[in-house]
Short mmCIF file of C-alpha atoms in Angstrom, two decimals:
data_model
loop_
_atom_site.label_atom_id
_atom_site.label_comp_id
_atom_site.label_asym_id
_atom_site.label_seq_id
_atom_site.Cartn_x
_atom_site.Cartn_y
_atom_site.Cartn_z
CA UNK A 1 0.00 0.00 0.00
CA UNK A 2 2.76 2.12 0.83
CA UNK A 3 4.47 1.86 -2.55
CA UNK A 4 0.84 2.79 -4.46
CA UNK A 5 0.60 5.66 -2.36
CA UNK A 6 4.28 6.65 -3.46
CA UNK A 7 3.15 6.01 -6.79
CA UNK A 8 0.08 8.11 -6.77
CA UNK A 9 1.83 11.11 -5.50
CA UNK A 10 3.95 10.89 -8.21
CA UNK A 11 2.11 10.96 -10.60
CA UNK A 12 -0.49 13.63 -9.22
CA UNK A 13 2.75 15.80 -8.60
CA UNK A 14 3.44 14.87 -12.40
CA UNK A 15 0.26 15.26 -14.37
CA UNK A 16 -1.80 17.71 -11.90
CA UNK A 17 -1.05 20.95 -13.42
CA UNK A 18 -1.75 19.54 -16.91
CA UNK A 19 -5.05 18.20 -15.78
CA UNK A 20 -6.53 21.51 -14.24
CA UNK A 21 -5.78 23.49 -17.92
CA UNK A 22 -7.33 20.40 -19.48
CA UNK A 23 -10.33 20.82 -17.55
CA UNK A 24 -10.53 24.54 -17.32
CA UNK A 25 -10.47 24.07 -21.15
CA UNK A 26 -13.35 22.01 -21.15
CA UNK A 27 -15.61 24.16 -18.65
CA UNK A 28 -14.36 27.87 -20.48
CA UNK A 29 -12.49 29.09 -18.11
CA UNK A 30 -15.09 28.30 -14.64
CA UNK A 31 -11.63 27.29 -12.02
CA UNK A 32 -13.49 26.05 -9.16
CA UNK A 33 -15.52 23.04 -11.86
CA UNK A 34 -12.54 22.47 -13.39
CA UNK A 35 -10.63 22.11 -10.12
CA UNK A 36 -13.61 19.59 -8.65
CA UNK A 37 -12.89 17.88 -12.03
CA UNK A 38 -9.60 17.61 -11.33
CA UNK A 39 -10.08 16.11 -8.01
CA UNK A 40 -12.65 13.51 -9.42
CA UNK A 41 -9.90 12.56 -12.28
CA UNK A 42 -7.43 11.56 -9.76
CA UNK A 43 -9.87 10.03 -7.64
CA UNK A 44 -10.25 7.50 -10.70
CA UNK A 45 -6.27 7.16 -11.15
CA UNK A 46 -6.20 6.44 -7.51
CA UNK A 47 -9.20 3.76 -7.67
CA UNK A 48 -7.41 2.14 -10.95
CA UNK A 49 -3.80 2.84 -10.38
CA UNK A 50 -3.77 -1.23 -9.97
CA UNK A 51 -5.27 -1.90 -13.06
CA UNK A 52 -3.36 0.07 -15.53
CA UNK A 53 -1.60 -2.40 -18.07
CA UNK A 54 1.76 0.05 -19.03
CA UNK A 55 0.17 -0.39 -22.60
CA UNK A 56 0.49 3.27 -23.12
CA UNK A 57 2.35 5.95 -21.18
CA UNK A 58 0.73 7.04 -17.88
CA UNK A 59 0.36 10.43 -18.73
CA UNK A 60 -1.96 8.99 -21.99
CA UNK A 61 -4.11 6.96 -19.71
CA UNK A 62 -4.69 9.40 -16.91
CA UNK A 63 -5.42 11.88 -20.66
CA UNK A 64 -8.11 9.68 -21.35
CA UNK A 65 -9.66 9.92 -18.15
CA UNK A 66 -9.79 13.25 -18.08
CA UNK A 67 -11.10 13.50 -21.30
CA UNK A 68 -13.86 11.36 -20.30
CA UNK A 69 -14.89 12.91 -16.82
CA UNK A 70 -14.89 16.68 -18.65
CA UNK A 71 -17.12 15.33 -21.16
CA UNK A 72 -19.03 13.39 -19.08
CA UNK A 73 -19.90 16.50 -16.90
CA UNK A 74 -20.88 18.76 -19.75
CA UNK A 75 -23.24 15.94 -20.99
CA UNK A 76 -24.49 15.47 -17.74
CA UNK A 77 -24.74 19.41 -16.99
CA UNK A 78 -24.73 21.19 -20.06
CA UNK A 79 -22.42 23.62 -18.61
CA UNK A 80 -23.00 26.94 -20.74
CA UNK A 81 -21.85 29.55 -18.06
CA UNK A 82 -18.19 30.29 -18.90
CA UNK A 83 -18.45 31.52 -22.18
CA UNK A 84 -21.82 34.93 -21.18
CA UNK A 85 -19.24 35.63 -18.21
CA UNK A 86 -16.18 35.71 -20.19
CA UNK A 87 -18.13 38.00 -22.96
CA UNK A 88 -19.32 39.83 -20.43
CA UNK A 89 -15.80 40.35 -18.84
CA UNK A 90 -14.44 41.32 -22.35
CA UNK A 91 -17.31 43.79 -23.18
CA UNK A 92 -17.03 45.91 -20.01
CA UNK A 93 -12.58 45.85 -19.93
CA UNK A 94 -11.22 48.77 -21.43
CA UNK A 95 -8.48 47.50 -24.02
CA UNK A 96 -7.57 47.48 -27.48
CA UNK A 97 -9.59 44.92 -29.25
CA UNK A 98 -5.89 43.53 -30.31
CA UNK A 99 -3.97 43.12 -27.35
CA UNK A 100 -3.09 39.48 -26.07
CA UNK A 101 -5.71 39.36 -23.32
CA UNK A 102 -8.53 39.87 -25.48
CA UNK A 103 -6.94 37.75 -28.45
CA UNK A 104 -6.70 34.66 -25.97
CA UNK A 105 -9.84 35.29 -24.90
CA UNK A 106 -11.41 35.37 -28.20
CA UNK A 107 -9.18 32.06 -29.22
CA UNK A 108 -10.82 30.27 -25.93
CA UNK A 109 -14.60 31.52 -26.96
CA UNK A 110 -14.19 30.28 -29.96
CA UNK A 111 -13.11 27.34 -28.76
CA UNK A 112 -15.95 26.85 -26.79
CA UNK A 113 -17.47 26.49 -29.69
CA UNK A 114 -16.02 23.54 -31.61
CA UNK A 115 -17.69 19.99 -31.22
CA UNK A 116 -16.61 18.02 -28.36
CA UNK A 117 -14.04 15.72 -29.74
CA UNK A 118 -12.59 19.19 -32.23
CA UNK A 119 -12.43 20.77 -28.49
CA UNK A 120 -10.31 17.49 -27.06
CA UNK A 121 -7.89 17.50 -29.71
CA UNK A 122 -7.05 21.03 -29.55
CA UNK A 123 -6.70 21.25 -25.80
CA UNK A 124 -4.43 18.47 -26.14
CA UNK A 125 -2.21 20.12 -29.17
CA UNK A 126 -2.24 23.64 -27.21
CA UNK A 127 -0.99 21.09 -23.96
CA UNK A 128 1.88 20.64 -26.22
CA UNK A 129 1.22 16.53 -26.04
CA UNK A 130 2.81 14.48 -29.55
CA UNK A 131 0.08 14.27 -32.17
CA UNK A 132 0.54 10.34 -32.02
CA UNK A 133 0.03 10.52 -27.88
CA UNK A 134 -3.43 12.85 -28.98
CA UNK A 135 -4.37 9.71 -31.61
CA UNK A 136 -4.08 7.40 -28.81
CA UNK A 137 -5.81 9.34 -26.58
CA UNK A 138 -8.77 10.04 -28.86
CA UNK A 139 -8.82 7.07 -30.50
CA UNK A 140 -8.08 8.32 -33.74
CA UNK A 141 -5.32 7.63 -35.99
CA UNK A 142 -1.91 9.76 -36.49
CA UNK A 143 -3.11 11.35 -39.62
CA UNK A 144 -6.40 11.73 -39.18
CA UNK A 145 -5.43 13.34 -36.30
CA UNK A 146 -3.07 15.88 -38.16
CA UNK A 147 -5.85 16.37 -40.74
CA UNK A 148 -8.30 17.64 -37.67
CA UNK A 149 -5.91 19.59 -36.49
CA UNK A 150 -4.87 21.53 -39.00
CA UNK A 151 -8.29 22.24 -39.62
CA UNK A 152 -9.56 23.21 -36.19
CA UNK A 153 -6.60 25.64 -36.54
CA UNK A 154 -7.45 27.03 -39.61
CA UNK A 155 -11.47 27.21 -38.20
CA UNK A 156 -10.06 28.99 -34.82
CA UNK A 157 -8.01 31.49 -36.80
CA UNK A 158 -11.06 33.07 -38.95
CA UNK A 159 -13.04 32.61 -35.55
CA UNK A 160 -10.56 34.75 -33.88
CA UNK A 161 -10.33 37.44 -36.85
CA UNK A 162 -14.26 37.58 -37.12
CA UNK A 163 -14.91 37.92 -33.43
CA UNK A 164 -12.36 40.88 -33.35
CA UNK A 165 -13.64 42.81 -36.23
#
């Protein structure tokens, strides 16, 4: 027992940080969701720590979980909030509709807006994970997975432009 607990904290020290962008991702932005996310993730490396098989890196598999338990709650909830309180954040902040702020912003909004497994693979890409670790992860192939990304990008990028116009 000792040993899995060394384990765990390991690989929570490891894979934590990683796992709260993922999330906050997923729920645009809301940090106290995507940090109950996070909790409930490693909750479910903890519970099958002993079952993973080492048939794909550690950081893939505890990926895939997280993939799973953000979609899972936005099925479940249909979380919408995030994206009327970041507009509403943008609208009343007195910047240049160019700076950096307001162009992530815009980049994450739009975001929001792609289809659940578009939003997946380009968290995972903008994680900086390999585009073969994001196949295995989504269960997509290599180039299908390059395809899709180089079109989400593409998508995001007239997105962005339109939305700051």
């Amino acid at each position: 027992m000792k040993n899995h607990r060394a384990t765990f904290e390991t690989i929570y020290s490891d894979n934590y940080g990683r796992v709260l962008r993922l999330c906050l991702g997923y729920v645009k932005g809301d940090t106290e969701l995507a940090k109950d996310l996070t909790q409930e993730v490693f909750v479910k490396v903890w519970e099958n720590l002993n079952s993973f098989r080492n048939e794909s890196a550690i950081a893939t598999w505890i990926y895939r979980i997280t993939v799973n338990t953000c979609l899972l709650q936005l099925r479940n909830k249909r979380y919408l909030t995030g994206t009327e309180a970041l507009e509403k954040k943008t609208a009343t902040e007195e910047e240049t509709p160019f700076s950096n702020e307001n162009r992530l912003a815009q980049m994450y909004a739009c975001i929001n807006k792609l289809n659940e497994e578009s939003k997946g693979i380009i968290l995972l890409e903008l994680e900086g994970l390999p585009q073969k670790e994001i196949a295995a992860i989504m269960g997509l192939s290599h180039q299908a997975v390059r395809v899709r990304i180089h079109r989400i990008k593409n998508s995001l990028t007239k997105c962005v432009q339109h939305e700051l116009l």
